[in-house]
Tab-separated table of C-alpha atoms in Angstrom:
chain	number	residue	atom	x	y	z
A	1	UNK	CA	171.954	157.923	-218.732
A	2	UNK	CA	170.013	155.226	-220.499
A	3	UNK	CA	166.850	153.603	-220.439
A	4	UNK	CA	165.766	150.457	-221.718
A	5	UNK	CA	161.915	149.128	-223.042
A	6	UNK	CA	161.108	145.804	-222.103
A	7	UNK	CA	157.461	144.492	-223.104
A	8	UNK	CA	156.493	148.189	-223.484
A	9	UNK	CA	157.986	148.959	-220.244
A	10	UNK	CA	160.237	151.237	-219.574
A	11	UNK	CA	162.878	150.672	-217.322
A	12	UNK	CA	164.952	153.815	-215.776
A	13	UNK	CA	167.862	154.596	-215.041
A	14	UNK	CA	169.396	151.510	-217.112
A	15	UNK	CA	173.228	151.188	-217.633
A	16	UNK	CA	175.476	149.440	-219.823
A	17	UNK	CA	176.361	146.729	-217.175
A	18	UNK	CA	172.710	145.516	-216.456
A	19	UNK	CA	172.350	145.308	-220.509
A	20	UNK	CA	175.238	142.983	-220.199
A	21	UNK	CA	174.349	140.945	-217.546
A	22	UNK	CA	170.547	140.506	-219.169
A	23	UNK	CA	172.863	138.525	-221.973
A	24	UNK	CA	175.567	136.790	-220.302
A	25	UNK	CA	176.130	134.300	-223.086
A	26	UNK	CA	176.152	136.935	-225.505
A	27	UNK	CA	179.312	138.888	-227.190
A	28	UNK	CA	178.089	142.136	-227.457
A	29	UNK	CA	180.590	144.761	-229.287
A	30	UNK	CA	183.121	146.530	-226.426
A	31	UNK	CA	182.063	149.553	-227.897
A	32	UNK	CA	178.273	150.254	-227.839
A	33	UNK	CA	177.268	153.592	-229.735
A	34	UNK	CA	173.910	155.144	-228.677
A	35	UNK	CA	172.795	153.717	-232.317
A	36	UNK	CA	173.804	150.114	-231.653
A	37	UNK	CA	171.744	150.391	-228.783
A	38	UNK	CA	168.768	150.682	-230.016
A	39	UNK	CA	168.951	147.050	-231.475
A	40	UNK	CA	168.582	146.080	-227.632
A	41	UNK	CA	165.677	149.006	-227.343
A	42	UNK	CA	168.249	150.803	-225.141
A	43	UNK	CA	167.873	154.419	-225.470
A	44	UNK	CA	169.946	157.738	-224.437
A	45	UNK	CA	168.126	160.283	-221.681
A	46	UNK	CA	169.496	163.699	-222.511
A	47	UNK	CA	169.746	165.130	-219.206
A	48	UNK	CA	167.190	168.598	-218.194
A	49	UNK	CA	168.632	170.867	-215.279
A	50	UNK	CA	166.700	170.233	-211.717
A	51	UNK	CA	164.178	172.790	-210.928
A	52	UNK	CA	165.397	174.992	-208.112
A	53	UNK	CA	161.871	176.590	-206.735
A	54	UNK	CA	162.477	175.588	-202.809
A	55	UNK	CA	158.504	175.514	-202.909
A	56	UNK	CA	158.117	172.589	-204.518
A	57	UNK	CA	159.415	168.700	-203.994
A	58	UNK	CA	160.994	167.298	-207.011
A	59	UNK	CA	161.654	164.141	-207.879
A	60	UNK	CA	162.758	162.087	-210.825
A	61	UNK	CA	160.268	160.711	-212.808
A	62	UNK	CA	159.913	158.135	-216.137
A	63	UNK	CA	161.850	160.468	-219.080
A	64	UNK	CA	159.480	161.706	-221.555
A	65	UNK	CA	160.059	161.268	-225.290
A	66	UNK	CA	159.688	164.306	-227.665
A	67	UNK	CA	160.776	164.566	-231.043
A	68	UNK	CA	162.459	160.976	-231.243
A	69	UNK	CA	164.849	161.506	-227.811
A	70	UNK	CA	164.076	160.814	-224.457
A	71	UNK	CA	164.668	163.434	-222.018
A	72	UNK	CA	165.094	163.511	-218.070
A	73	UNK	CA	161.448	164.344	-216.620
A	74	UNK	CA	161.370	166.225	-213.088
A	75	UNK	CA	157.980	166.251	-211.206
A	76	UNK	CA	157.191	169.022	-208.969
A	77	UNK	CA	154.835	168.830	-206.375
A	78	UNK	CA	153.909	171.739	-203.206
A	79	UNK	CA	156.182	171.502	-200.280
A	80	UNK	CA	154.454	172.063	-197.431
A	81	UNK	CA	155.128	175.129	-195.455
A	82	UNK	CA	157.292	173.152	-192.197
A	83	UNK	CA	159.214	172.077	-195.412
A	84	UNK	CA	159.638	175.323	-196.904
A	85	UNK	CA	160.444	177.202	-193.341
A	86	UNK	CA	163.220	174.489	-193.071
A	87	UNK	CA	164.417	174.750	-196.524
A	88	UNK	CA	164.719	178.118	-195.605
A	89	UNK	CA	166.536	178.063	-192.064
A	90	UNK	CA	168.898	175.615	-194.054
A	91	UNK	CA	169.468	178.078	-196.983
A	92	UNK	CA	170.282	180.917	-194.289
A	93	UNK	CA	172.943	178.772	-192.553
A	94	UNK	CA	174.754	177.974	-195.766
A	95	UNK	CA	174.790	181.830	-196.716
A	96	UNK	CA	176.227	182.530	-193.172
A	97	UNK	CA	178.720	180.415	-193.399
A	98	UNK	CA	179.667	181.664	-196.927
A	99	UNK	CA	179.726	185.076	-195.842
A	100	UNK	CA	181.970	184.085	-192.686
A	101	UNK	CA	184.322	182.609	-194.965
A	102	UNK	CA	184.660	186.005	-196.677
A	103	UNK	CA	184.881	187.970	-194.168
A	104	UNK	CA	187.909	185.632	-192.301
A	105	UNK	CA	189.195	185.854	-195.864
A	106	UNK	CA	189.691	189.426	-195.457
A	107	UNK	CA	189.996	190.476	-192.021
A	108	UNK	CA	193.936	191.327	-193.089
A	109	UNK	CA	192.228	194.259	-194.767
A	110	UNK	CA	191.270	195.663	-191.016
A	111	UNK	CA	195.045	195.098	-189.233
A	112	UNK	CA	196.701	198.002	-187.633
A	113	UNK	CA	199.480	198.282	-189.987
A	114	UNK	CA	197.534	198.010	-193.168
A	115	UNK	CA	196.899	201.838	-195.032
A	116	UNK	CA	193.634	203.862	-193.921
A	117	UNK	CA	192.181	204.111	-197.767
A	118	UNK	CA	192.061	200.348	-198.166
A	119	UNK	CA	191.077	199.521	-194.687
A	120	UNK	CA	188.210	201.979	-195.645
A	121	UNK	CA	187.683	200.131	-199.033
A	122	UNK	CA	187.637	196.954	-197.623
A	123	UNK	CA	185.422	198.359	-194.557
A	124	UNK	CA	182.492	198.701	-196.492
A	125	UNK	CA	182.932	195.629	-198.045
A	126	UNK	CA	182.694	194.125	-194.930
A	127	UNK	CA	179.656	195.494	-193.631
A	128	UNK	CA	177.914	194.798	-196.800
A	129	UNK	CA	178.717	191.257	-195.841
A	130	UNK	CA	177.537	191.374	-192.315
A	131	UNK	CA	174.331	193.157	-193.893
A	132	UNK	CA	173.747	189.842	-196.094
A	133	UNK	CA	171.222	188.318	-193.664
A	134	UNK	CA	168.981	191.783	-193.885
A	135	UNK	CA	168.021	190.538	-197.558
A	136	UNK	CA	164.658	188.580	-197.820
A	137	UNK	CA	165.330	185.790	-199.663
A	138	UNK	CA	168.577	183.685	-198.926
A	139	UNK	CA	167.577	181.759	-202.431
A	140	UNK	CA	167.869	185.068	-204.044
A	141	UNK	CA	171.014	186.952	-202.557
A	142	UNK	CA	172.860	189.918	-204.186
A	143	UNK	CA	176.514	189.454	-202.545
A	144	UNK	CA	178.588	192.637	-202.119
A	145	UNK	CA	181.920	192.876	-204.637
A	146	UNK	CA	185.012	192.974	-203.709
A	147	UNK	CA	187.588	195.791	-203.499
């Protein structure tokens, strides 16, 4: 990820390509290194995880500089609470379908011809999985281990 200052502007995200076509009548090396770029005020953005609080909107914003190096800039604002409730429903549907996976993963486990002690083992298991959707928060689940 790059960006590039133009007349004290900074423009974001900025790639290689657009640098290129900017100077079409110019040979610039094949190989650009992030120092060579700074001839053409073209700057790495070190890359900052994504918040993941389901309360908030976040967006991309203009990367902030600290310390000599741009980094990736997320701004947070409140969702709303028809946004959150839907976040939410949405969360819950993924989880089911996780723990269905699971479960048809290990429904072997429950077959007539499969020993008592690890149908037993594997029993629990199983309703530990089925019990997923009693926990409060599907952002914030603690899954069951496996025999």
């Amino acid at each position: 990820m790059y960006l590039r200052i133009i007349n004290d502007t900074i423009n974001y995200p900025y790639t290689i390509n657009e640098l290129r076509d900017s100077y079409p009548n110019t040979s610039l090396p094949a190989e650009l290194t992030d120092e060579s770029l700074v001839e053409w005020d073209m700057y790495v953005v070190i890359p900052t995880p994504m918040p993941t609080d389901y309360t908030k909107n976040i967006s991309e914003g203009i990367p902030t500089l600290n310390e000599g190096k741009y980094y990736q800039n997320w701004i947070q604002t409140n969702a709303s609470e028809i946004e959150i409730q839907q976040r939410i429903e949405d969360k819950w549907v993924e989880i089911r379908d996780i723990r269905n996976q699971l479960l048809l993963e290990c429904d072997w486990t429950q077959l007539s011809d499969v020993p008592t002690e690890t149908k037993n083992m594997w029993s629990t298991y199983r309703q530990e999985l089925r019990d997923i959707t009693n926990q409060s928060n599907p952002f914030n689940i603690n899954w069951p281990v496996k025999p």
